[in-house]
Amino acid sequence: MTVGKIAVIGTGYVGLTSGACLASLGHQVVCGDVVPEKVASLSAGHVPILEDGLDALVAEGLASGNLSFVLGADVAVKGAKYIFLSLPTPDDGDGRADLSIVRAVAKQIGPLLEPGAIVITKSTVPVGTAKKLEKIIGREDVALVSNPEFLQEGTAVKNFMKPDRVVVGSSDLAAAREVGELYASLGAPLVVTSAESSEMIKYAANAFLAMKLSFVNSIAALAEEVGADIQEITRGMKDDPRIGDKFLKAGPGWGGSCFPKDTNALAAIADDHDIRFPLLDATVTANRQAKDRVVDKIRAAVGGDLEGKTVALWGLTFKAGTDDLRDSPALLISKLLAGEGALLRAYDPTVHEDLEASARNPEITVASDPHAAAEGADVIALLTEWPEFADIDLQKTAVSTGTRTIVDGRNMLSPEAVTAAGFTLIPLGRQP
Ligand code: UDX
């Protein structure tokens, strides 16, 4: 069932995935962006991000004519009934989400919208944003609906096409339901609520997942001290449906473009309303401690002093399946190691340009494969759970590297294989 034209403003991870998926549902979708080169390359079918299935969907949308890309929000909203805002809301430095881009676009498109148009906030925005945008647009005949995304990077297409639930919120419940109808063919539970509750659902969900991970990582640290094994502990927890089996893997801490930003933004919202939220503060603190513990293991592995030592990093992205380095634990750990004088050689299947040349990560030399990264290293640290690391040829690694120690920050290497290749394994939350 196709409905009125859909405009998607902003073609980043959220906007591009949402636009392509909505087009594949048969809707007429026009995506607008301000970067001419981006509009041109997307119009040619070049997808700049690593998202499983997205290339095919964009190609399909372009071929069917259901999907197109134009320069400027003003052009995209022409004749549109539904306008999705998937714009950057970066951390403004003190944890609050910077809404300047969202405000500017709302101001720009307000006068151009068709009567009866519905503006939809798709990217994560602070609670109260829908109400603010209603005022900025200031039109009785235009509704504002919050429709938060729950897309995990790397599986965003699957998450969009098979959502656990669709959430829509607005002061105009009929408009909220109308937006919910866009997803009707997906057969997911529809939650219709107020704009404020919808905006809060997104923050509460992400902060809860971050808290769950910080809890697991803290249990992992304690497990090491008491002679337990975090993989056994979570194996004994996961069958309780109130706990479940997801987000129970200990790691170097959570990262990415969402959890850090959303936990900070939620803390700022609580602070702005004088609500103390110690659980959230502890979640963020525990996350930093998880990274510090990995640095401690790496430092201990080279004898307690990192000055002049070479650390090989296997994995730089914030998780496997994505090419996203934003707020990656591996990059923060790299900075901490470099701060103590370590030299860093890294391999990541999605990172090719030399980060040492990039202003942001000058301390990292990027190698072409994991064995090259390990050349002459004093320790190897596995930080991202790329599948290729699970069955890496450690005998080959042993030839080129100077070290016999591997810190496995994702507990993904087989202790037997590591030992058989003559290495010492330093796991996380397990006994060495
Ligand atoms: C997250 C939410 O999952 C998604 O619903 C929301 O829309 C956007 O933010 P994403 O940022 O892509 O998605 O990352 P996610 O897959 O949730 O992982 C977040 C972090 O947790 C990553 O650093 C990952 O490595 C870490 N993680 C995840 C673990 O350390 N252990 C786990 O078991 C799972």
Coordinates of N, CA and C in Angstrom, one line a residue, residues 256-424:
G256 N 30.6 3.3 20.1 CA 29.7 3.5 19.0 C 29.1 5.0 19.0
S257 N 28.3 5.2 18.0 CA 27.8 6.6 17.9 C 26.5 6.8 18.7
C258 N 26.0 5.8 19.4 CA 24.8 6.0 20.1 C 24.9 5.8 21.6
F259 N 25.4 4.7 22.1 CA 25.4 4.5 23.6 C 26.1 5.6 24.3
P260 N 27.3 6.0 23.9 CA 28.0 7.1 24.6 C 27.2 8.4 24.6
K261 N 26.7 8.7 23.4 CA 26.0 10.0 23.2 C 24.6 9.9 24.0
D262 N 23.9 8.8 23.9 CA 22.6 8.7 24.5 C 22.7 8.7 26.0
T263 N 23.7 8.0 26.5 CA 23.8 7.9 28.0 C 24.2 9.3 28.6
N264 N 25.1 10.0 27.8 CA 25.4 11.4 28.3 C 24.2 12.3 28.2
A265 N 23.4 12.2 27.1 CA 22.3 13.1 26.9 C 21.2 12.8 28.0
L266 N 21.0 11.5 28.3 CA 20.0 11.2 29.3 C 20.4 11.7 30.7
A267 N 21.7 11.6 30.9 CA 22.2 12.1 32.2 C 22.0 13.6 32.3
A268 N 22.2 14.3 31.1 CA 22.0 15.7 31.1 C 20.6 16.1 31.3
I269 N 19.7 15.3 30.7 CA 18.2 15.6 30.9 C 17.9 15.4 32.4
A270 N 18.4 14.3 33.0 CA 18.1 14.1 34.4 C 18.6 15.3 35.2
D271 N 19.8 15.7 34.9 CA 20.5 16.8 35.6 C 19.7 18.1 35.5
D272 N 19.2 18.3 34.2 CA 18.4 19.6 34.0 C 17.1 19.6 34.8
H273 N 16.7 18.4 35.1 CA 15.4 18.3 35.9 C 15.7 18.0 37.4
D274 N 16.9 18.1 37.8 CA 17.3 17.9 39.2 C 16.9 16.5 39.7
I275 N 17.0 15.5 38.8 CA 16.7 14.1 39.1 C 18.1 13.4 39.2
R276 N 18.4 12.9 40.4 CA 19.7 12.1 40.5 C 19.5 10.8 39.9
F277 N 20.5 10.3 39.1 CA 20.4 9.1 38.4 C 21.7 8.3 38.6
P278 N 22.0 7.9 39.8 CA 23.2 7.2 40.1 C 23.5 6.0 39.3
L279 N 22.5 5.2 38.9 CA 22.6 4.0 38.1 C 23.2 4.4 36.7
L280 N 22.8 5.5 36.2 CA 23.3 5.9 34.9 C 24.7 6.4 35.0
D281 N 25.0 7.2 36.0 CA 26.3 7.6 36.3 C 27.3 6.5 36.4
A282 N 26.8 5.5 37.2 CA 27.7 4.3 37.4 C 27.9 3.5 36.1
T283 N 26.9 3.5 35.3 CA 27.0 2.8 34.0 C 28.1 3.4 33.1
V284 N 28.1 4.7 33.1 CA 29.2 5.4 32.3 C 30.5 5.2 33.0
T285 N 30.6 5.3 34.3 CA 31.9 5.1 35.0 C 32.4 3.7 34.8
A286 N 31.5 2.7 34.9 CA 31.9 1.3 34.8 C 32.4 1.1 33.4
N287 N 31.9 1.8 32.4 CA 32.3 1.6 31.0 C 33.8 2.1 30.8
R288 N 34.1 3.2 31.5 CA 35.5 3.7 31.4 C 36.4 2.7 32.1
Q289 N 36.0 2.2 33.2 CA 36.8 1.2 34.0 C 37.1 -0.1 33.1
A290 N 36.1 -0.5 32.3 CA 36.3 -1.7 31.5 C 37.4 -1.4 30.5
K291 N 37.5 -0.2 30.0 CA 38.6 0.1 29.1 C 40.0 0.2 29.8
D292 N 39.9 0.8 31.0 CA 41.1 0.9 31.8 C 41.7 -0.5 32.2
R293 N 40.7 -1.5 32.4 CA 41.2 -2.8 32.8 C 41.9 -3.5 31.6
V294 N 41.5 -3.2 30.4 CA 42.2 -3.8 29.2 C 43.6 -3.2 29.1
V295 N 43.7 -1.8 29.4 CA 45.0 -1.2 29.3 C 45.9 -1.8 30.4
D296 N 45.3 -2.0 31.6 CA 46.1 -2.7 32.7 C 46.7 -4.0 32.3
K297 N 45.8 -4.8 31.6 CA 46.3 -6.1 31.1 C 47.4 -6.0 30.1
I298 N 47.2 -5.1 29.2 CA 48.3 -4.9 28.2 C 49.6 -4.4 28.8
R299 N 49.5 -3.5 29.7 CA 50.7 -3.0 30.4 C 51.4 -4.1 31.2
A300 N 50.6 -4.9 31.9 CA 51.2 -6.0 32.6 C 51.8 -7.0 31.7
A301 N 51.2 -7.2 30.5 CA 51.8 -8.2 29.6 C 53.1 -7.8 29.1
V302 N 53.5 -6.5 29.1 CA 54.8 -6.1 28.6 C 55.7 -5.7 29.8
G303 N 55.3 -6.2 31.0 CA 56.2 -6.0 32.1 C 56.0 -4.8 33.0
G304 N 54.9 -4.1 32.7 CA 54.5 -3.0 33.6 C 54.9 -1.6 33.1
D305 N 55.6 -1.5 32.0 CA 56.0 -0.2 31.5 C 55.8 -0.2 30.0
L306 N 54.9 0.7 29.5 CA 54.6 0.7 28.1 C 55.5 1.5 27.2
E307 N 56.4 2.3 27.9 CA 57.3 3.2 27.2 C 58.1 2.5 26.1
G308 N 57.9 2.9 24.8 CA 58.7 2.3 23.7 C 58.3 0.9 23.3
K309 N 57.2 0.3 24.0 CA 56.8 -1.0 23.6 C 55.8 -0.9 22.4
T310 N 55.8 -2.0 21.6 CA 54.9 -2.0 20.5 C 53.7 -2.9 20.8
V311 N 52.5 -2.3 20.6 CA 51.3 -3.1 20.9 C 50.6 -3.3 19.6
A312 N 50.3 -4.5 19.2 CA 49.5 -4.8 18.0 C 48.1 -4.9 18.4
L313 N 47.2 -4.1 17.6 CA 45.8 -4.1 17.9 C 45.1 -4.9 16.8
W314 N 44.3 -5.9 17.2 CA 43.5 -6.6 16.2 C 42.1 -6.1 16.4
G315 N 41.6 -5.2 15.4 CA 40.3 -4.6 15.5 C 40.4 -3.1 16.0
L316 N 39.7 -2.2 15.3 CA 39.6 -0.8 15.7 C 38.2 -0.3 15.8
T317 N 37.3 -0.9 15.0 CA 35.9 -0.5 15.0 C 35.3 -0.8 16.3
F318 N 34.1 -0.1 16.6 CA 33.5 -0.3 18.0 C 32.9 -1.6 18.2
K319 N 32.6 -2.3 17.1 CA 32.1 -3.7 17.1 C 32.3 -4.3 15.8
A320 N 32.2 -5.6 15.7 CA 32.3 -6.2 14.3 C 31.1 -5.9 13.5
G321 N 31.3 -6.0 12.2 CA 30.1 -5.9 11.3 C 29.9 -4.4 10.8
T322 N 30.7 -3.5 11.3 CA 30.5 -2.1 11.0 C 31.9 -1.5 10.6
D323 N 31.8 -0.4 9.9 CA 33.1 0.3 9.6 C 33.2 1.5 10.5
D324 N 32.4 1.6 11.5 CA 32.3 2.8 12.3 C 33.3 2.9 13.4
L325 N 34.1 3.9 13.4 CA 35.1 4.1 14.4 C 34.7 5.0 15.5
R326 N 33.5 5.6 15.4 CA 33.0 6.6 16.3 C 33.0 6.1 17.8
D327 N 33.6 6.8 18.7 CA 33.7 6.4 20.1 C 34.0 4.9 20.2
S328 N 34.9 4.4 19.4 CA 35.3 3.0 19.5 C 36.2 2.8 20.8
P329 N 35.9 1.8 21.6 CA 36.8 1.5 22.7 C 38.2 1.3 22.3
A330 N 38.4 0.7 21.1 CA 39.8 0.4 20.7 C 40.6 1.7 20.5
L331 N 39.9 2.8 20.0 CA 40.6 4.1 19.8 C 40.9 4.7 21.2
L332 N 40.0 4.6 22.1 CA 40.3 5.3 23.4 C 41.4 4.5 24.1
I333 N 41.4 3.2 24.0 CA 42.5 2.3 24.6 C 43.8 2.7 23.9
S334 N 43.7 2.9 22.6 CA 45.0 3.3 21.8 C 45.5 4.6 22.4
K335 N 44.6 5.6 22.7 CA 45.1 6.9 23.2 C 45.7 6.7 24.6
L336 N 45.1 5.8 25.4 CA 45.7 5.6 26.7 C 47.0 4.9 26.6
L337 N 47.2 4.0 25.7 CA 48.4 3.3 25.6 C 49.5 4.2 25.0
A338 N 49.1 5.0 24.0 CA 50.1 6.0 23.4 C 50.5 7.0 24.5
G339 N 49.6 7.3 25.4 CA 49.8 8.3 26.4 C 50.9 7.8 27.4
E340 N 51.1 6.4 27.4 CA 52.2 5.9 28.2 C 53.4 5.5 27.4
G341 N 53.4 6.0 26.2 CA 54.6 5.8 25.4 C 54.6 4.6 24.5
A342 N 53.5 3.9 24.4 CA 53.5 2.7 23.5 C 53.4 3.1 22.0
L343 N 53.9 2.2 21.2 CA 53.8 2.3 19.7 C 52.7 1.4 19.3
L344 N 51.8 1.8 18.4 CA 50.6 1.0 18.1 C 50.6 0.7 16.6
R345 N 50.4 -0.6 16.3 CA 50.3 -1.1 15.0 C 48.9 -1.8 14.9
A346 N 48.0 -1.5 14.0 CA 46.7 -2.0 14.1 C 46.3 -2.6 12.8
Y347 N 45.4 -3.6 12.9 CA 44.7 -4.1 11.7 C 43.2 -4.2 12.0
D348 N 42.4 -3.7 11.0 CA 41.0 -3.9 11.1 C 40.5 -4.1 9.6
P349 N 39.6 -5.0 9.4 CA 39.3 -5.3 8.0 C 38.6 -4.1 7.3
T350 N 38.1 -3.2 8.1 CA 37.4 -2.0 7.4 C 38.2 -0.8 7.4
V351 N 39.5 -0.8 8.0 CA 40.3 0.4 8.1 C 41.5 0.3 7.1
H352 N 41.5 1.1 6.1 CA 42.6 1.0 5.1 C 43.5 2.2 5.1
E353 N 43.0 3.4 5.3 CA 43.9 4.5 5.2 C 44.7 4.6 6.5
D354 N 45.9 5.2 6.4 CA 46.8 5.2 7.5 C 46.2 6.2 8.6
L355 N 45.7 5.7 9.7 CA 45.2 6.6 10.7 C 46.3 7.5 11.3
E356 N 47.6 7.0 11.2 CA 48.7 7.8 11.7 C 48.7 9.1 11.0
A357 N 48.2 9.1 9.7 CA 48.3 10.3 8.9 C 47.1 11.2 9.3
S358 N 46.1 10.5 9.9 CA 44.9 11.3 10.2 C 45.1 12.0 11.6
A359 N 44.6 13.2 11.6 CA 44.9 14.1 12.8 C 44.3 13.4 14.1
R360 N 43.2 12.7 13.9 CA 42.5 12.1 15.0 C 43.3 11.0 15.7
N361 N 44.0 10.2 14.9 CA 44.6 9.0 15.5 C 46.1 8.9 15.0
P362 N 46.9 9.9 15.2 CA 48.2 9.9 14.7 C 49.1 8.8 15.3
E363 N 48.6 8.3 16.4 CA 49.4 7.3 17.1 C 49.3 5.9 16.5
I364 N 48.4 5.7 15.6 CA 48.2 4.4 15.1 C 48.8 4.2 13.7
T365 N 49.6 3.2 13.5 CA 50.0 2.8 12.1 C 49.1 1.6 11.7
V366 N 48.5 1.7 10.6 CA 47.5 0.7 10.1 C 48.3 -0.3 9.3
A367 N 48.1 -1.6 9.6 CA 48.8 -2.7 8.8 C 47.8 -3.3 7.9
S368 N 48.3 -4.1 6.9 CA 47.4 -4.6 5.9 C 46.8 -5.9 6.3
D369 N 47.3 -6.6 7.3 CA 46.7 -7.8 7.8 C 47.2 -8.1 9.2
P370 N 46.5 -9.0 9.9 CA 46.8 -9.1 11.4 C 48.2 -9.6 11.7
H371 N 48.8 -10.4 10.8 CA 50.1 -10.8 11.0 C 51.1 -9.7 10.9
A372 N 50.9 -8.8 9.9 CA 51.8 -7.6 9.7 C 51.6 -6.7 10.9
A373 N 50.4 -6.6 11.4 CA 50.2 -5.7 12.6 C 51.0 -6.3 13.8
A374 N 51.1 -7.6 13.8 CA 51.8 -8.3 15.0 C 53.3 -8.3 14.8
E375 N 53.8 -7.9 13.7 CA 55.3 -7.9 13.4 C 56.0 -7.1 14.5
G376 N 57.0 -7.8 15.2 CA 57.8 -7.1 16.2 C 57.1 -6.6 17.4
A377 N 55.8 -7.1 17.5 CA 55.0 -6.5 18.7 C 55.5 -7.2 20.0
D378 N 55.3 -6.4 21.1 CA 55.6 -6.9 22.4 C 54.4 -7.6 23.0
V379 N 53.2 -7.2 22.5 CA 51.9 -7.9 22.9 C 50.9 -7.7 21.8
I380 N 50.0 -8.6 21.7 CA 48.8 -8.5 20.8 C 47.6 -8.3 21.6
A381 N 46.7 -7.3 21.2 CA 45.5 -7.1 21.9 C 44.3 -7.2 20.9
L382 N 43.4 -8.1 21.1 CA 42.2 -8.3 20.3 C 41.1 -7.5 20.9
L383 N 40.6 -6.5 20.1 CA 39.7 -5.5 20.7 C 38.3 -5.5 20.0
T384 N 38.3 -6.0 18.8 CA 37.0 -6.1 18.0 C 36.7 -7.5 17.5
E385 N 35.5 -8.0 17.7 CA 35.3 -9.4 17.5 C 35.0 -9.8 16.0
W386 N 35.9 -9.3 15.1 CA 35.8 -9.7 13.7 C 36.0 -11.2 13.6
P387 N 35.0 -11.8 12.9 CA 35.1 -13.3 12.8 C 36.4 -13.9 12.3
E388 N 37.1 -13.1 11.5 CA 38.4 -13.7 10.9 C 39.4 -13.9 12.0
F389 N 39.2 -13.2 13.2 CA 40.2 -13.4 14.2 C 40.0 -14.8 14.9
A390 N 38.8 -15.3 14.9 CA 38.5 -16.5 15.6 C 39.3 -17.7 15.2
D391 N 39.6 -17.7 13.9 CA 40.4 -18.9 13.5 C 41.7 -18.4 12.7
I392 N 42.3 -17.4 13.3 CA 43.5 -16.8 12.6 C 44.6 -17.9 12.8
D393 N 45.5 -17.9 11.8 CA 46.6 -18.8 11.8 C 47.7 -18.3 12.8
L394 N 47.6 -18.7 14.0 CA 48.5 -18.2 15.0 C 49.9 -18.7 14.8
Q395 N 50.1 -19.9 14.2 CA 51.4 -20.3 13.9 C 52.1 -19.3 13.0
K396 N 51.3 -18.8 12.0 CA 51.9 -17.8 11.1 C 52.2 -16.5 11.9
T397 N 51.3 -16.2 12.8 CA 51.6 -14.9 13.6 C 52.8 -15.1 14.4
A398 N 53.0 -16.3 14.9 CA 54.2 -16.6 15.8 C 55.5 -16.3 15.1
V399 N 55.5 -16.5 13.8 CA 56.7 -16.4 13.0 C 57.1 -14.9 13.0
S400 N 56.1 -14.0 12.8 CA 56.4 -12.6 12.6 C 56.5 -11.7 13.8
T401 N 55.9 -12.3 14.9 CA 55.8 -11.3 16.0 C 56.8 -11.6 17.1
G402 N 57.1 -10.6 17.9 CA 58.2 -10.8 18.9 C 57.5 -11.3 20.2
T403 N 56.2 -11.3 20.3 CA 55.6 -11.6 21.5 C 55.0 -13.0 21.6
R404 N 54.8 -13.4 22.8 CA 54.1 -14.7 23.0 C 52.9 -14.5 23.8
T405 N 52.4 -13.2 23.9 CA 51.2 -12.9 24.7 C 50.1 -12.3 23.9
I406 N 48.9 -12.8 24.1 CA 47.7 -12.2 23.4 C 46.7 -11.8 24.5
V407 N 46.3 -10.5 24.6 CA 45.2 -10.1 25.4 C 44.0 -10.1 24.6
D408 N 43.0 -11.0 25.0 CA 41.8 -11.2 24.2 C 40.7 -10.4 24.8
G409 N 40.5 -9.2 24.4 CA 39.5 -8.3 24.9 C 38.1 -8.7 24.6
R410 N 37.9 -9.7 23.8 CA 36.5 -10.1 23.4 C 36.3 -11.6 23.7
N411 N 37.3 -12.3 24.4 CA 37.2 -13.7 24.7 C 36.7 -14.5 23.5
M412 N 37.3 -14.2 22.3 CA 36.9 -14.9 21.2 C 37.9 -16.0 20.7
L413 N 39.1 -16.0 21.2 CA 40.1 -16.9 20.8 C 40.0 -18.2 21.6
S414 N 40.3 -19.3 20.9 CA 40.2 -20.6 21.6 C 41.5 -20.8 22.5
P415 N 41.3 -20.9 23.8 CA 42.5 -21.1 24.7 C 43.4 -22.2 24.2
E416 N 42.8 -23.3 23.7 CA 43.6 -24.4 23.3 C 44.4 -24.0 22.1
A417 N 43.8 -23.3 21.1 CA 44.5 -23.0 19.9 C 45.7 -22.0 20.2
V418 N 45.4 -21.1 21.1 CA 46.4 -20.1 21.5 C 47.6 -20.8 22.1
T419 N 47.3 -21.7 23.1 CA 48.4 -22.4 23.8 C 49.1 -23.3 22.8
A420 N 48.4 -24.0 21.9 CA 49.1 -24.9 21.0 C 50.0 -24.1 20.1
A421 N 49.7 -22.8 19.8 CA 50.6 -22.0 18.9 C 51.8 -21.4 19.8
G422 N 51.8 -21.7 21.0 CA 52.9 -21.3 21.9 C 52.7 -19.9 22.5
F423 N 51.4 -19.4 22.5 CA 51.2 -18.1 23.1 C 50.6 -18.3 24.5
T424 N 50.7 -17.2 25.3 CA 50.0 -17.1 26.5 C 48.8 -16.2 26.3

